[in-house]
Structure formats: C-alpha cells, structure tokens
CSV table of C-alpha atoms in Angstrom, one decimal:
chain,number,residue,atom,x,y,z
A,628,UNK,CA,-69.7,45.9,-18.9
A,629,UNK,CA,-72.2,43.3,-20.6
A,630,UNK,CA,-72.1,40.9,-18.6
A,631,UNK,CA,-74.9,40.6,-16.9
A,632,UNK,CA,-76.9,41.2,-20.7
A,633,UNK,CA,-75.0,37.9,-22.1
A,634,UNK,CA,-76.2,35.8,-19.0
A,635,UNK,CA,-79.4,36.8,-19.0
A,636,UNK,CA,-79.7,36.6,-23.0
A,637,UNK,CA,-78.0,32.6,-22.9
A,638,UNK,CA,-81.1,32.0,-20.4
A,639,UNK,CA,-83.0,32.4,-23.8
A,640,UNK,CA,-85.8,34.7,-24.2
A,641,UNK,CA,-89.0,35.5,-26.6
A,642,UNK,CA,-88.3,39.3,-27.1
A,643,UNK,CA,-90.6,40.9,-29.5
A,644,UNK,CA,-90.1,44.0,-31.7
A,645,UNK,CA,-92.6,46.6,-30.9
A,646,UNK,CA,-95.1,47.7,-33.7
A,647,UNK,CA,-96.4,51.3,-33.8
A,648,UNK,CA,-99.7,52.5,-32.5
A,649,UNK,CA,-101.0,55.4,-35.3
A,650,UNK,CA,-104.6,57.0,-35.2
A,651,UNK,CA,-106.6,57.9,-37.7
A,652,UNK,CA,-104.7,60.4,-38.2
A,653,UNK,CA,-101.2,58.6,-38.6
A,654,UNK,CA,-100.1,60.0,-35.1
A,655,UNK,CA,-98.7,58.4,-32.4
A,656,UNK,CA,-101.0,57.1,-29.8
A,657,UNK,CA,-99.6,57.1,-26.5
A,658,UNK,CA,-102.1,54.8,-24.8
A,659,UNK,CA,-102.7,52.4,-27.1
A,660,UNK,CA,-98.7,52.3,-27.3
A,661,UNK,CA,-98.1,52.1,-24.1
A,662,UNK,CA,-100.9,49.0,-23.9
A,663,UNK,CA,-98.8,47.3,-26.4
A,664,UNK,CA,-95.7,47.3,-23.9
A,665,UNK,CA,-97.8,46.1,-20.7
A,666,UNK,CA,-98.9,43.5,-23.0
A,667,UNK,CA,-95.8,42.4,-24.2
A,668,UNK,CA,-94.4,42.5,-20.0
A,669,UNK,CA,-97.7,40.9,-19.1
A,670,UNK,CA,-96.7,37.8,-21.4
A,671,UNK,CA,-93.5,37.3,-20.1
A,672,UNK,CA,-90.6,38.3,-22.5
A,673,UNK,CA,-87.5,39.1,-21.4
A,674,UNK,CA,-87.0,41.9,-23.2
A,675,UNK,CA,-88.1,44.4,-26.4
A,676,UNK,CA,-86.9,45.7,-29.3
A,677,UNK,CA,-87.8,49.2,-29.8
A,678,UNK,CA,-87.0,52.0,-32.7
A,679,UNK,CA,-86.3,48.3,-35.6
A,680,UNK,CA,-88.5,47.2,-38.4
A,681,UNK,CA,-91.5,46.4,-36.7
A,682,UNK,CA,-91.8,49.9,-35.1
A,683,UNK,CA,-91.3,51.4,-38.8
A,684,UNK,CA,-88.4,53.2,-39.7
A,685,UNK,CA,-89.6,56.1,-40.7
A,686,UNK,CA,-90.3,57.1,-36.8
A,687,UNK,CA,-86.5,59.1,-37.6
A,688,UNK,CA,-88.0,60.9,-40.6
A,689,UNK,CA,-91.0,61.8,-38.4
A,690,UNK,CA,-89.5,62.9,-35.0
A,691,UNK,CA,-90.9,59.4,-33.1
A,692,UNK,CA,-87.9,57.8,-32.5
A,693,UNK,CA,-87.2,59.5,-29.4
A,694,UNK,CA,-91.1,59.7,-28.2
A,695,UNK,CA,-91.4,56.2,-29.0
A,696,UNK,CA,-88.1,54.9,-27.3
A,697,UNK,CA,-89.0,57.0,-24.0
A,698,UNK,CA,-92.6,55.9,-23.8
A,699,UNK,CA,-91.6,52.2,-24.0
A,700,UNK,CA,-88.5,52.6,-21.2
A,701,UNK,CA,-91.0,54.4,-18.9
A,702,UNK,CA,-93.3,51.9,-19.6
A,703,UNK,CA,-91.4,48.9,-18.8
A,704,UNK,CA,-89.7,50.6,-15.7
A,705,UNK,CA,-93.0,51.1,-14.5
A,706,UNK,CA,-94.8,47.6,-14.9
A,707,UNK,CA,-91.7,45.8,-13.8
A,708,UNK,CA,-91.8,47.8,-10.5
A,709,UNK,CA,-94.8,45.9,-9.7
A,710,UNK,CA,-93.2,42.8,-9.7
A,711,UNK,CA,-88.9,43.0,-10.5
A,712,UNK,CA,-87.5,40.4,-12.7
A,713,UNK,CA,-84.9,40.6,-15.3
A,714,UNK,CA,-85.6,42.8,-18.5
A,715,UNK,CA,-83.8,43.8,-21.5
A,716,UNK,CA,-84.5,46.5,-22.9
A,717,UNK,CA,-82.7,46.8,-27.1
A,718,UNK,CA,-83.1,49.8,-29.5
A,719,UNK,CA,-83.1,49.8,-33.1
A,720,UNK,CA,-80.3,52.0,-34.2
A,721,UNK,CA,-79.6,52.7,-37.6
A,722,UNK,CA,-77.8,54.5,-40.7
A,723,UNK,CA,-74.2,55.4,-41.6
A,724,UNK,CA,-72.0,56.2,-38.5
A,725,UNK,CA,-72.4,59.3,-37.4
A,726,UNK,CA,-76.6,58.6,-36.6
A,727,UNK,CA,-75.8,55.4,-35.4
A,728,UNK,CA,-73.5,56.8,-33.2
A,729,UNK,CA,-76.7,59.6,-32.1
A,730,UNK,CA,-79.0,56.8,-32.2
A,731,UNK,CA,-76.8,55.1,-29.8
A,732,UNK,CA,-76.8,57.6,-27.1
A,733,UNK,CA,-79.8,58.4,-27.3
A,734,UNK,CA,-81.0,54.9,-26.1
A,735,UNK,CA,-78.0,55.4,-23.8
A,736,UNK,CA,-80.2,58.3,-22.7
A,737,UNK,CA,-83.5,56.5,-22.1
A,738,UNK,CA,-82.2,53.0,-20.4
A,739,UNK,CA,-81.7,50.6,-23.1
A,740,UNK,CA,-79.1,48.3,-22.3
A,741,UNK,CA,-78.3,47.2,-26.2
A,742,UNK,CA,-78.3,47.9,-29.6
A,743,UNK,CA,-79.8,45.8,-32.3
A,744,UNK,CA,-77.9,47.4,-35.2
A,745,UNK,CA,-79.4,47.5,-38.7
A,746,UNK,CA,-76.8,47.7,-41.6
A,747,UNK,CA,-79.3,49.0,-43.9
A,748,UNK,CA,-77.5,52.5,-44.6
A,749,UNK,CA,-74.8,50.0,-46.0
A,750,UNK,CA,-75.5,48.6,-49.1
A,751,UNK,CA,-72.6,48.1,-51.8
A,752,UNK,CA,-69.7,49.0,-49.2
A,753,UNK,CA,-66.9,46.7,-48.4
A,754,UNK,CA,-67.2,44.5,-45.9
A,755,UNK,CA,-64.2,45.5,-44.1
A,756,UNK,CA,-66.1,49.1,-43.9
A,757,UNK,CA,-68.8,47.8,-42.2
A,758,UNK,CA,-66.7,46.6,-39.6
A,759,UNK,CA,-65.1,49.2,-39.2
A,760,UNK,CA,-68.2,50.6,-38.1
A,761,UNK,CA,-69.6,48.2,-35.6
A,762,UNK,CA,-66.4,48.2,-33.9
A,763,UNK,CA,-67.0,51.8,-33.6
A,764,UNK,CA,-70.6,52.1,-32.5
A,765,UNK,CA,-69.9,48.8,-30.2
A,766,UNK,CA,-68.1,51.7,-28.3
A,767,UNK,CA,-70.9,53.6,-27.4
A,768,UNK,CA,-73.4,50.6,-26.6
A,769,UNK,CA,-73.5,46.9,-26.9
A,770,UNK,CA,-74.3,45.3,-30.4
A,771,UNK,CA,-76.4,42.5,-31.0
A,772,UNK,CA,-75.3,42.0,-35.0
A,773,UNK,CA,-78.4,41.8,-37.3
A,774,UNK,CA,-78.3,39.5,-40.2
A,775,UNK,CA,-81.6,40.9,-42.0
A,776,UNK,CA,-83.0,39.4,-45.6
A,777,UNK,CA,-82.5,41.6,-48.2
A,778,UNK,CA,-86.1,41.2,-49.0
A,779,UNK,CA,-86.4,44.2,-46.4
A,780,UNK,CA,-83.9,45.9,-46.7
A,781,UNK,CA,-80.9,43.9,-45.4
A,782,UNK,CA,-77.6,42.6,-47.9
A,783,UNK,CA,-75.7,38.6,-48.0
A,784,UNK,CA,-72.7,39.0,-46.4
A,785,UNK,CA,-70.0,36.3,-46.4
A,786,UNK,CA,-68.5,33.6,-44.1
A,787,UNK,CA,-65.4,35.7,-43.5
A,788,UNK,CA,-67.8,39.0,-42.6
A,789,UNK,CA,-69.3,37.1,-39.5
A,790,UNK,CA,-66.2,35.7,-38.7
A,791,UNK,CA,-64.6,38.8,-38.3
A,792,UNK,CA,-67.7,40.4,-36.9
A,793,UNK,CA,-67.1,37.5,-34.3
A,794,UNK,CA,-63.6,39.3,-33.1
A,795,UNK,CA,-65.8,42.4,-31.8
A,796,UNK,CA,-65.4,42.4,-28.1
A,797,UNK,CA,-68.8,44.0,-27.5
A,798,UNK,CA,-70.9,41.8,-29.4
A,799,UNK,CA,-73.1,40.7,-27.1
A,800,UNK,CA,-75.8,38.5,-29.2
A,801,UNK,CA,-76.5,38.3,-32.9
A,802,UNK,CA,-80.4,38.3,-34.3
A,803,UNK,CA,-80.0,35.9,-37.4
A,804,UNK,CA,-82.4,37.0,-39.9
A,805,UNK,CA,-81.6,36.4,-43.6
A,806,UNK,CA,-84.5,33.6,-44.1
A,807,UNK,CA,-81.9,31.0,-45.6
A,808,UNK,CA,-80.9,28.0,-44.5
A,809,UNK,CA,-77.5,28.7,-45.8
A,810,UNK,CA,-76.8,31.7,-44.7
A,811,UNK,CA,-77.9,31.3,-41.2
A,812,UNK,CA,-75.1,28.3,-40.9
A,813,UNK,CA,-73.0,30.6,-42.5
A,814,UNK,CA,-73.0,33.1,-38.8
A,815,UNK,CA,-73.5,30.1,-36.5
A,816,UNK,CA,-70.1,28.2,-37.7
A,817,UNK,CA,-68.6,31.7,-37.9
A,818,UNK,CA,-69.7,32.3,-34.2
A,819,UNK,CA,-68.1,28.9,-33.1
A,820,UNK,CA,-65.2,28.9,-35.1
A,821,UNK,CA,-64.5,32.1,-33.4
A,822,UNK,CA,-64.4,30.2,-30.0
A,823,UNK,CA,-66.9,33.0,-28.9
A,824,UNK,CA,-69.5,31.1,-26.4
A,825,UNK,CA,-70.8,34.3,-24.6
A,826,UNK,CA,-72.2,35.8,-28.5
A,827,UNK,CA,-75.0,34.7,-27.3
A,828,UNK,CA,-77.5,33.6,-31.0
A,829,UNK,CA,-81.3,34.6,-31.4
A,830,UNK,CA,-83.2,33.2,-34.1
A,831,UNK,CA,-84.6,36.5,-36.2
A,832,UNK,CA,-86.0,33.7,-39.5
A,833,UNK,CA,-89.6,34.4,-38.6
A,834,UNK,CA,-90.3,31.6,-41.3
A,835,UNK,CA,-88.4,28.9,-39.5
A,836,UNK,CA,-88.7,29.6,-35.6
A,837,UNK,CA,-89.4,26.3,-34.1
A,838,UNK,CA,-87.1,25.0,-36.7
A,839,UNK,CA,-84.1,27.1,-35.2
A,840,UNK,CA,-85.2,26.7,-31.9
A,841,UNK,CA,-85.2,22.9,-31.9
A,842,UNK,CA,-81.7,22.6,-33.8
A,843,UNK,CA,-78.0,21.4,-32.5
A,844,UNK,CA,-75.8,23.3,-35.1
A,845,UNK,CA,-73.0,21.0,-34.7
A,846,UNK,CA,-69.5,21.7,-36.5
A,847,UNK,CA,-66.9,18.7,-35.7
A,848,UNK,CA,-66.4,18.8,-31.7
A,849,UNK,CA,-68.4,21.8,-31.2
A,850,UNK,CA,-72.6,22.6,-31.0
A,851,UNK,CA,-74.0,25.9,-31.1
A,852,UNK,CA,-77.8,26.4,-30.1
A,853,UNK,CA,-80.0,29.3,-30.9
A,854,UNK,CA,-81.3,30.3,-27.5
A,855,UNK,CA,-84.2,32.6,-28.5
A,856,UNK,CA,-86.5,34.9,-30.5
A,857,UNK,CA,-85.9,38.8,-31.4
A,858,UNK,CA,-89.1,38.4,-33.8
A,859,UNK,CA,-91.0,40.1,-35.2
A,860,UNK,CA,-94.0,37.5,-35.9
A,861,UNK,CA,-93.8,37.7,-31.7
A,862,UNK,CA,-95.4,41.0,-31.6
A,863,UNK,CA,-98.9,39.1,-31.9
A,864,UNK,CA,-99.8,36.0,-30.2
A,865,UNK,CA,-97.3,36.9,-27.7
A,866,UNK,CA,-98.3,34.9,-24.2
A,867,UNK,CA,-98.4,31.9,-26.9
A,868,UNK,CA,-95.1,32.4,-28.2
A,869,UNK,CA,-94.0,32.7,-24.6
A,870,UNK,CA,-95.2,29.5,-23.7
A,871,UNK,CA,-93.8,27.8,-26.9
A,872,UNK,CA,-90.2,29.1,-26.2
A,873,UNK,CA,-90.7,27.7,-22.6
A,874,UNK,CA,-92.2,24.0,-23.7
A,875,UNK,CA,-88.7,23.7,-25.9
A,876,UNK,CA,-86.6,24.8,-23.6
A,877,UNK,CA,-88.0,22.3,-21.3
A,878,UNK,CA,-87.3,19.2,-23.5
A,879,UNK,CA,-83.6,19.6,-22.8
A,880,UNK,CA,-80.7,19.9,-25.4
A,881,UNK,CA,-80.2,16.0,-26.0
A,882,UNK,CA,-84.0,15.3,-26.0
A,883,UNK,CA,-85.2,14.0,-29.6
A,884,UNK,CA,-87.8,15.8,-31.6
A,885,UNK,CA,-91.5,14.2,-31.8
A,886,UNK,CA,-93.3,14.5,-35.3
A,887,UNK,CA,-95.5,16.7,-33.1
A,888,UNK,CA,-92.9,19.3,-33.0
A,889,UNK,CA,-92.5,19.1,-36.5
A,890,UNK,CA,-96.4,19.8,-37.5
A,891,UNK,CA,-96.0,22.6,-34.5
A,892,UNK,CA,-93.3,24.1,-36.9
A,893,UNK,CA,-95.0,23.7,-39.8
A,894,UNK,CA,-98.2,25.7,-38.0
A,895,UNK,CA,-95.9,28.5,-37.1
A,896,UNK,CA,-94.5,29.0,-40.5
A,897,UNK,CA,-98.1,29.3,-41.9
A,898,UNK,CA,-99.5,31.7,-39.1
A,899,UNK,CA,-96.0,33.3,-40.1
A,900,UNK,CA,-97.3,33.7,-44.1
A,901,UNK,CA,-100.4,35.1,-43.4
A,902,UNK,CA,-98.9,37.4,-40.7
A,903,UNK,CA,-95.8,38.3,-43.1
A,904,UNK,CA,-97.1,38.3,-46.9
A,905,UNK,CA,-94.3,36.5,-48.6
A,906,UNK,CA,-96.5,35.6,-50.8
A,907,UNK,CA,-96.5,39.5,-52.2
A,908,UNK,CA,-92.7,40.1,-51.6
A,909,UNK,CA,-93.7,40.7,-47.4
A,910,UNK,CA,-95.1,44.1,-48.6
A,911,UNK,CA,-98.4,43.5,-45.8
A,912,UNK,CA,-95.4,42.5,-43.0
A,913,UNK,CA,-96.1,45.5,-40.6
A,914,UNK,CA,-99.8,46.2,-41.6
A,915,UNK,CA,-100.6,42.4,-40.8
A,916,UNK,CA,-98.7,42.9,-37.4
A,917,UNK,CA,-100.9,45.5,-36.6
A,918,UNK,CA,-104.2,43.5,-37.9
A,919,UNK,CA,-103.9,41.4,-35.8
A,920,UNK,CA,-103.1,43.6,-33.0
A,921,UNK,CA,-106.1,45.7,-33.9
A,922,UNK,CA,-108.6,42.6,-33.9
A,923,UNK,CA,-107.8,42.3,-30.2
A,924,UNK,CA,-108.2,46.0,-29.4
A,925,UNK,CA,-104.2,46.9,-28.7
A,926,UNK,CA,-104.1,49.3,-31.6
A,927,UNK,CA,-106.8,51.6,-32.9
A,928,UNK,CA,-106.2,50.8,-36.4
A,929,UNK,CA,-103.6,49.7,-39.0
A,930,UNK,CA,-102.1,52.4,-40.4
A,931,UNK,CA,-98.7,53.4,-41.2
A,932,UNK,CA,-96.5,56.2,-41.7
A,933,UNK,CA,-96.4,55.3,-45.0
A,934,UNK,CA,-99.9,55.8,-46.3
A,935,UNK,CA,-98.7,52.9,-49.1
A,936,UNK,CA,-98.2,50.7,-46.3
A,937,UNK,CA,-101.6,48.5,-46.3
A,938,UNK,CA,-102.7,44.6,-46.1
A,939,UNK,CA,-102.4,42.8,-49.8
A,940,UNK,CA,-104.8,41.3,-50.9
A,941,UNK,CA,-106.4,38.4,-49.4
A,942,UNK,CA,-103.8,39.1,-46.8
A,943,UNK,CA,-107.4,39.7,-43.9
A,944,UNK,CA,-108.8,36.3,-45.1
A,945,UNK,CA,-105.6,34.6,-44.5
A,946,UNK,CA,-105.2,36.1,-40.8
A,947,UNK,CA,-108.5,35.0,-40.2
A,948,UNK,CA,-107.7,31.0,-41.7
A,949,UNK,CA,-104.7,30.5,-39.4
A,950,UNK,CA,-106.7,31.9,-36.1
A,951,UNK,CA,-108.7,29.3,-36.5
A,952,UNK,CA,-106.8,26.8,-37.8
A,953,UNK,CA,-104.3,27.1,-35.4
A,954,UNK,CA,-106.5,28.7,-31.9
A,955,UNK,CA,-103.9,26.7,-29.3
A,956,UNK,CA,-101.0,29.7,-31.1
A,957,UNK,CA,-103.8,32.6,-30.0
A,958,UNK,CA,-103.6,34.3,-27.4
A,959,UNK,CA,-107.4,36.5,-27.9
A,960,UNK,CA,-108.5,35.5,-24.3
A,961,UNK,CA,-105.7,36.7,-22.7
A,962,UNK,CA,-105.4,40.0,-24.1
A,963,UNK,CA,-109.8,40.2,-23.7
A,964,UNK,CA,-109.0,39.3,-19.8
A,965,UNK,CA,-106.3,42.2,-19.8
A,966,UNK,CA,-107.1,45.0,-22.3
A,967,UNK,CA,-108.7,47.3,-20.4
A,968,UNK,CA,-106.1,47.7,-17.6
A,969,UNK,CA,-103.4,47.7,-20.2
A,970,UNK,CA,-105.4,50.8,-21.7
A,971,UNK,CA,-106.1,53.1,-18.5
C-alpha cells in the first residue's frame, strides 16, 4: 500500500511544513494561503506537511484544520496539473486515539497520502501505550514517526521505544526532531538494528540540517543516511533550501566533505537562530516563520491564533543580520519574480 510513498521518500526530498496565513483579524486567508502552497510547488519540494507545528495547532480548537488541509490538497492538485511530477502530500495528525484516528480520515478524505504523527497528547504514558497507539492509527494511514524536542511540546523516548516503533509495518518514514545529537543516533541505530531499509529517515533538527544531511551513520557493517528535510526552517527561503538538498545529494554518498560545507552548516544553523528564537526558549519559532514570509509579501501579516504568539525581542534585527549575511540562502528574487501570480 506504501509503496510507492517509501520510493519516492528514499529519492530524498526538502518538504516544508506549511505556516498559516491570518489577517488582521486572526482569520484565515485563503489567498495569501493558497500563495504559500504554489510557492512551496513552484520551488520544487516533493511534498508538504500540512495541519503540524508550523501551521499552529490550535487550527483544531478553531475549526481550520479541515479548511486548511482542503485548501492546500486543492492547491497542490491544481498546480501539479500544470506540469505532473511526483508529490507527497503529509498531514499533521494529532492527540490521544480516538482524534488521531478522526484526524486520520479526514486527511484520508482530502488526498493526503501520510501521516506525520505528533505524540504530544502523550506525555507521562508508558511507552508500550504509545505503541500501542501507532500500531493502531498506522491502520488507518501511513505514519511517518515524529521524534519532536520537548522544548515544543515533544518527550525523550528511549532506545528500546524506536526500536520497537521500528517493528510497525506501516511506518513509512520517521521525521527526527529532538535537537540532540544523542538522541537522534538513538532512532537511527534503532532503525538499522531493526533491518528496516524501506523506514525511510528525514532530518526534522532544524539546528543541524546540513549536519544530518551530510552524515554516514555507521553501526558495525551497516550505514544509515538521512535522506531529507520535513522542516520547518524550510518554510522560508525555500527555492534555496531546494537547491541546497540537491548540491548534497549530488556529491555522492562516499564523497568527502570540504570545510566549505562545514561553514555552509554553520550559516544554516544561524539563519536557523534568528528564524527559531532559541535564544528565548523558541517562543518567536512560528512568528519568525511568518516574518519572514511577510517581508516577501506571502503572508499579510504575522499574527497568530494565539494573540501571545509574537517575535522576542530583537528577534526582527536578527532576521534582518542573517539576510544579509548569508543573501546566497535567500530566495527574495524569486518569490518578487513570482508573487503576484502565486496571489491571483
């Protein structure tokens, strides 16, 4: 049944997870979201996240989740039957079983081919639980697992939980996203230990991208890779993000790794801070998404469905240092060239 979703994720992919387009009013706008997915098809990802962190959580507690999830399938159906190429479309889906189980149909419903599955709604159970219920919702739609920092929301699980999460026959990809070096080694040697070569592993540690990208994880005899991005941080600067994936999958998996790559990593991680905040606890994360976004016209304004939800401070004058620090990771000319057909 997911087949065809594990060959096309092992190609490796940027795939971005959508923000959310408010007005002034802190309702939905349907053009300017809409602009954001032809933006994100008019880069070149091969595929998007919709209804996760980036697109705020709270679209459930405000009756969006559905809007949002069938704008951006329309969307996407409609710019890729301009010109057909291969597409994934993932949905956030959420909470104890019984919603995730909802949530799961009802990207069923509206085309989405996967789940990225937040364990949020899970904090203080035993492990064994949680399996319990992704076996269960891996029923309904394939998983990609979702190791999130608890920073944001997310727990540390163990060795043992990924290795058994491994077992799940319709795991399809895991998003590894705990910002640790440790705990990020901890799911790739569970992955390969598990003998499972078609879980397919996305990098999620929007501090250490190129880092991930660039690394063999090598256990004895066997070498896992991290194929991808399910990012946030590639929501913005997205044709550049793109074409970053592409020049590293282009040096091959035995190539060695200039210093240039290295400073390149170190110039992500900092367009990452500024983007992020971890510097207050990532409490500006979505608001600088949508900063940035709303510099370049693709949003109307910054504003959240929390109203508590705004930039830190300082958090502008730091966007502003890495655009020009780093302009060859900016990709303001291309969304100038494109905006207005994006917005018709």
């Amino acid at each position: 049944m997911s087949q065809h979703l594990r060959d096309h994720l092992r190609v490796g992919h940027a795939i971005p997870a959508q923000p959310l387009a408010l007005d002034e009013n802190r309702k939905l706008s349907e053009k300017h979201q809409k602009a954001l997915t032809r933006y994100y098809v008019a880069a070149g990802v091969g595929g998007l996240a919709v209804g996760v962190h980036s697109t705020q959580f709270e679209i459930r507690e405000h009756g969006l989740l559905e809007p949002v999830l069938e704008l951006a399938s329309r969307t996407i159906d409609e710019e890729l039957a301009k010109k057909p190429r291969p597409f994934i479309k993932i949905s956030g889906v959420c909470g104890r079983t019984e919603q995730a189980i909802a949530e799961a149909g009802l990207a069923r419903k509206h085309g989405y081919e996967a789940s990225l599955l937040s364990l949020g709604a899970w904090k203080g159970e035993e492990e064994c639980a949680i399996l319990e219920h992704v076996r269960t919702v891996s029923q309904t739609i394939p998983v990609i697992g979702f190791y999130l920092q608890p920073s944001v929301g997310g727990r540390t699980f163990s060795y043992d939980f990924w290795r058994k999460f491994s077992e799940i026959e319709n795991i399809i990809a895991i998003k590894i996203a705990p910002f640790n070096r440790y705990q990020t080694i901890d799911v790739v040697r569970a992955v390969a230990d598990a003998g499972r070569e078609d879980i397919v592993l996305y990098t999620g540690n929007d501090d250490t991208i190129v880092a991930d990208l660039l690394t063999p994880f090598r256990f004895g005899s066997t070498t896992r890779r991290i194929a991808g991005g399910l990012l946030g941080h590639w929501g913005v600067w997205t044709q550049k993000s793109v074409q970053l994936l592409e020049e590293i999958k282009a040096l091959g998996p035995d190539a060695p790794v200039s210093r240039e790559w290295l400073a390149k990593a170190v110039a992500v991680t900092d367009m990452n801070a500024a983007l992020f905040d971890p510097a207050h606890g990532f409490a500006g994360c979505i608001p600088g998404i949508l900063e940035v976004l709303r510099r370049q016209g693709l949003v109307p304004t910054i504003n959240c469905l929390n109203p508590h939800e705004v930039l830190s401070p300082g958090q502008a004058e730091e966007l502003t240092r890495v655009c020009r620090a780093y302009p060859e990771l900016v990709d303001d000319e291309f969304v100038a060239a494109h905006l207005d057909e994006w917005l018709r």
